[in-house]
Coordinates of C-alpha atoms and ligand atoms in Angstrom, one line a residue:
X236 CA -112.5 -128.3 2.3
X237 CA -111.2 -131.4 1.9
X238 CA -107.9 -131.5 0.4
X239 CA -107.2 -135.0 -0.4
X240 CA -110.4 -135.3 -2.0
X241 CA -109.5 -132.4 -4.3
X242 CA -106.5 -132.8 -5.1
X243 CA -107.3 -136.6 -6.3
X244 CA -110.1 -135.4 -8.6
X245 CA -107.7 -132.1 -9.7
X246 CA -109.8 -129.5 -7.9
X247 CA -107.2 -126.7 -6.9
X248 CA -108.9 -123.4 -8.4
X249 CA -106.5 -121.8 -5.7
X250 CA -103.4 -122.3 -8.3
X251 CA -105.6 -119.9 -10.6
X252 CA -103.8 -116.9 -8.5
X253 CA -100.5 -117.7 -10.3
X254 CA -102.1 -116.7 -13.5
X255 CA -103.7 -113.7 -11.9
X256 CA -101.6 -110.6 -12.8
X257 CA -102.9 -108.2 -10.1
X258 CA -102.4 -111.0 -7.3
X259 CA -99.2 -111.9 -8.7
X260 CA -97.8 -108.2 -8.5
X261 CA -99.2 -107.9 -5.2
X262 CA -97.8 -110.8 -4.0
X263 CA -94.3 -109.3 -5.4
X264 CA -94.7 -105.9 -3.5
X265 CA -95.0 -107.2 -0.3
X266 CA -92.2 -109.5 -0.6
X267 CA -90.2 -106.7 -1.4
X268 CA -90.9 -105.3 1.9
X269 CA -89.9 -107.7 3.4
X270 CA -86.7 -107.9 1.6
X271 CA -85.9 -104.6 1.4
X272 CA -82.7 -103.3 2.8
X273 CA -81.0 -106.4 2.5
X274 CA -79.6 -109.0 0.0
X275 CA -80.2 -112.6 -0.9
X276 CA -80.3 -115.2 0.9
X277 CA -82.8 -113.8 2.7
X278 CA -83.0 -116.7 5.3
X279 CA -85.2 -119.7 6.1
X280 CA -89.2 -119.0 5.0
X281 CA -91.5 -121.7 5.9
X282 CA -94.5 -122.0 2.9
X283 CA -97.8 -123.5 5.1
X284 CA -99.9 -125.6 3.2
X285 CA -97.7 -125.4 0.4
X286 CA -100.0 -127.3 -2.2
X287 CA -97.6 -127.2 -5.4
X288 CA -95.5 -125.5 -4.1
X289 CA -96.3 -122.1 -6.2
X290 CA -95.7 -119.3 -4.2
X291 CA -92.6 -121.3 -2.1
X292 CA -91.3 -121.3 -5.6
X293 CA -91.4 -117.6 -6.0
X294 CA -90.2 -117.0 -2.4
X295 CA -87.0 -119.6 -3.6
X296 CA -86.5 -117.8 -6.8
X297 CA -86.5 -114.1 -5.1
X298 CA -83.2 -115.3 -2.5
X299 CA -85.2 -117.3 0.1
X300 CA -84.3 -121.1 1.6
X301 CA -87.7 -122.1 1.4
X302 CA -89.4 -125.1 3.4
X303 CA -93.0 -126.2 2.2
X304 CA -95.1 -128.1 4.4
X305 CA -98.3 -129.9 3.4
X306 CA -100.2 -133.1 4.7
X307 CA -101.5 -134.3 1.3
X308 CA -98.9 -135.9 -0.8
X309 CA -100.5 -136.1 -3.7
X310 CA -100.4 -132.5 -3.4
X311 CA -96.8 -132.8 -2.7
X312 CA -96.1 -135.2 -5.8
X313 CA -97.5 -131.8 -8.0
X314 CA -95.1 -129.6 -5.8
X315 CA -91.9 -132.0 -6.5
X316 CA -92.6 -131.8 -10.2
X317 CA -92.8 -128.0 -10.2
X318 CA -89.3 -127.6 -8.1
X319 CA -87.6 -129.4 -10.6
X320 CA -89.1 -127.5 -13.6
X321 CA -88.5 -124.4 -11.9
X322 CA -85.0 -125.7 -11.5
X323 CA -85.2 -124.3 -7.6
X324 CA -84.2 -125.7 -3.9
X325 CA -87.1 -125.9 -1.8
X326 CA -87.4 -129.0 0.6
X327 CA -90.9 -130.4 0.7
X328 CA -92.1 -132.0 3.8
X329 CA -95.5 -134.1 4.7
X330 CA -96.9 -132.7 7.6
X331 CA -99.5 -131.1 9.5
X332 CA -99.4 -127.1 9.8
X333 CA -100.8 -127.7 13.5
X334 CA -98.6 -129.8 14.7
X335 CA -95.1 -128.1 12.9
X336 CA -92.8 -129.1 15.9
X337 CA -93.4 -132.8 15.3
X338 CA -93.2 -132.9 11.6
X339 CA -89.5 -131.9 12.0
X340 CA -89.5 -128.5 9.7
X341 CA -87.2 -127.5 11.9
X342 CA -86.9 -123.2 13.1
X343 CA -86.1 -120.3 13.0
X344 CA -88.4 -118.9 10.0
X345 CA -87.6 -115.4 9.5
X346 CA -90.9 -115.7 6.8
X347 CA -93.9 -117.3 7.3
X348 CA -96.5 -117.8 4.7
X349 CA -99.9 -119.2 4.3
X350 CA -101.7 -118.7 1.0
X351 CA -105.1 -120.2 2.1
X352 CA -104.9 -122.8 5.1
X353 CA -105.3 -121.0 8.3
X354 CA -108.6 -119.5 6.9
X355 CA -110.3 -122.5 6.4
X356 CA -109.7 -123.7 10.2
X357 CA -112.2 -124.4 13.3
X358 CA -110.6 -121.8 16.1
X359 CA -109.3 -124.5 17.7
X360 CA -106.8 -125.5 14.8
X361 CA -106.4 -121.9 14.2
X362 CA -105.0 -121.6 17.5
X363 CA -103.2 -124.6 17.0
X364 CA -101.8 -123.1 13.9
X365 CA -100.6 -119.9 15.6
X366 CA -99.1 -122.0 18.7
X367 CA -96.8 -123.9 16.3
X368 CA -95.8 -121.1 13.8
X369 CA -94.8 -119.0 17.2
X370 CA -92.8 -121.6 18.0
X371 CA -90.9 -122.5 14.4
X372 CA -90.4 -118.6 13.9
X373 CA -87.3 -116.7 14.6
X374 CA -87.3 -113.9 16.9
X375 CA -88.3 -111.0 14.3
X376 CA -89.8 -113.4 11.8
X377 CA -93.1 -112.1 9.5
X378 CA -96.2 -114.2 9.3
X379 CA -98.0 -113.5 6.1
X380 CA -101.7 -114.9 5.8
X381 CA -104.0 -114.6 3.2
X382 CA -107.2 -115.0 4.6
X383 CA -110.7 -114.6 3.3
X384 CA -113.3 -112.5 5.4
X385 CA -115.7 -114.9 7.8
X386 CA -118.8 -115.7 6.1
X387 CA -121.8 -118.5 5.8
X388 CA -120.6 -119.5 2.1
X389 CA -119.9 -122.7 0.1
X390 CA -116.3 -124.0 0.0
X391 CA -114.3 -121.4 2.4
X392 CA -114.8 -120.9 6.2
X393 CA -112.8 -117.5 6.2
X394 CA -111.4 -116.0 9.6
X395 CA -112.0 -112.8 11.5
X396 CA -109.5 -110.2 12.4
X397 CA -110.4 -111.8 16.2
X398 CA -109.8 -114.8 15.4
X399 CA -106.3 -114.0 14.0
X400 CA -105.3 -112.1 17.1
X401 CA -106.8 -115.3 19.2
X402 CA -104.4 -117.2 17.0
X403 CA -101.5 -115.2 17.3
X404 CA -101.6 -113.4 21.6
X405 CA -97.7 -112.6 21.3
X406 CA -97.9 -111.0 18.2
X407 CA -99.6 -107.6 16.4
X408 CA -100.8 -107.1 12.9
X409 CA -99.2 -104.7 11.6
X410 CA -100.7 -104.5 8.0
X411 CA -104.1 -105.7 6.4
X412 CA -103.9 -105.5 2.4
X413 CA -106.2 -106.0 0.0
X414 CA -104.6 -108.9 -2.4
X415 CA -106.3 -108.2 -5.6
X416 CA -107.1 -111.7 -5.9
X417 CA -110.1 -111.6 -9.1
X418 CA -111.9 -115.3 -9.5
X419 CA -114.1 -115.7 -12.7
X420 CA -117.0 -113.3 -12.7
X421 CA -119.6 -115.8 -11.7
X422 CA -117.7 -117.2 -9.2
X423 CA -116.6 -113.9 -8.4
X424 CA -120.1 -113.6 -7.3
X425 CA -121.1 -116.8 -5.7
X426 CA -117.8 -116.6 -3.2
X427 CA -117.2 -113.3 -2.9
X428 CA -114.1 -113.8 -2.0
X429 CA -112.2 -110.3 -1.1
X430 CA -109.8 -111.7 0.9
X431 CA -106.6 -110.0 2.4
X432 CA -103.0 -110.0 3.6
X433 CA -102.6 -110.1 7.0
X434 CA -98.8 -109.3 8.3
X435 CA -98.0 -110.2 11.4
X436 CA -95.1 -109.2 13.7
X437 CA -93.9 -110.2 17.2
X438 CA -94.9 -107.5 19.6
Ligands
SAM645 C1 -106.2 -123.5 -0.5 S1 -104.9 -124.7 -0.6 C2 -103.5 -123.6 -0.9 C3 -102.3 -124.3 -1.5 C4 -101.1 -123.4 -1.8 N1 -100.7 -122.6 -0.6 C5 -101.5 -122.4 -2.9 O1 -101.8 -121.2 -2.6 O2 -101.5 -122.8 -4.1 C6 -104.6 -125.1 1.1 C7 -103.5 -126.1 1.2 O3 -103.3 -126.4 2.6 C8 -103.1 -127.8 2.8 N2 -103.6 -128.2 4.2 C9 -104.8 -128.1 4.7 N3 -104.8 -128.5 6.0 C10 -103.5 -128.8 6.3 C11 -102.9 -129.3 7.4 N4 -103.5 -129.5 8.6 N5 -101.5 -129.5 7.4 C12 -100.8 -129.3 6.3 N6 -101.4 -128.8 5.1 C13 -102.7 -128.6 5.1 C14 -104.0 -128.4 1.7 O4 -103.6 -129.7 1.4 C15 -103.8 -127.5 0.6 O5 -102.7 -127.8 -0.2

């Protein structure tokens, strides 16, 4: 996919999940795992390929410091505008997910999140990807991925479990969960989309 070119004509049909009840609750129960037993601040959660900034915005509101990191600044000009609606802290940074050390995000990410960017990589970015985040996360951080299943279709490239453990050698996957994601019916069945949450750990 290509961002830039999206994003200047207004193609992001991936904000639709905000407006998506079952995603949105789903979304909600897994951060609660991961927030459970303790009290906000939560800590530093890095939001990859943050876009708008949506679901950084929901991690900021719920108690965490959020960073968002994106390489498309008009995408980023949208994400500015929702912060200060949302009347939230999150710092916004122009970057590249696979190269996270140089584009001074800084460490230590007990949360990681990636609503829709790792999916759409060649393995070699993917592992890239994985590279970086293992080095920008703390020591018991949680990667959260939402990735659509690997498939010959328009728009999406999707990922394989394989691919994710290729990604990620020093880590486990500890959950895969469904994320209720519905797109319009005829889309629905053009893309097929079914995608999941994959939760990673260190091992
Ligand atoms: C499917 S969109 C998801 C946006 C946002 N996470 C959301 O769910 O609304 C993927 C995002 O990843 C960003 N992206 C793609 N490749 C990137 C890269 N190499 N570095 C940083 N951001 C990237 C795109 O600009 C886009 O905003």
């Amino acid at each position: 996919m290509n961002y830039q070119f999206a994003y200047s004509v207004g193609f992001h049909p991936w904000e639709d999940a905000a407006a998506d009840p079952a995603f949105v609750n789903r979304f909600c129960e897994l951060m609660e795992r991961e927030e459970s037993g303790r009290t906000p601040p939560f800590g530093p959660a890095l939001d990859l390929g943050t876009g708008s900034g949506i679901w950084g915005i929901q991690l900021a509101r719920r108690g965490w410091q959020v960073t968002g990191i994106d390489n498309v600044a008009k995408a980023l000009d949208r994400a500015r505008e929702r912060i200060r609606q949302a009347g939230v802290e999150m710092r916004l940074v122009e970057g590249d997910v696979t190269a996270l050390r140089a584009s001074g995000v800084g460490a230590g990410f007990r949360l990681v999140l990636d609503t829709g960017t790792f999916h759409d990589f060649d393995t070699d970015r993917q592992q890239a990807m994985g590279r970086e985040i293992d080095a920008v996360a703390a020591p018991d951080a949680t990667v959260m991925l939402l990735v659509w299943p690997r498939r010959v279709r328009p728009l999406i490239r999707g990922a394989t479990r394989e691919e994710i453990e290729g990604a990620f050698p020093g880590w486990k996957i500890t959950h895969v969960e469904a994320s209720h994601f519905r797109l319009p019916k005829v889309l629905q069945m053009i893309m097929r989309p079914d995608e999941h949450w994959y939760r990673l750990c260190r091992q």
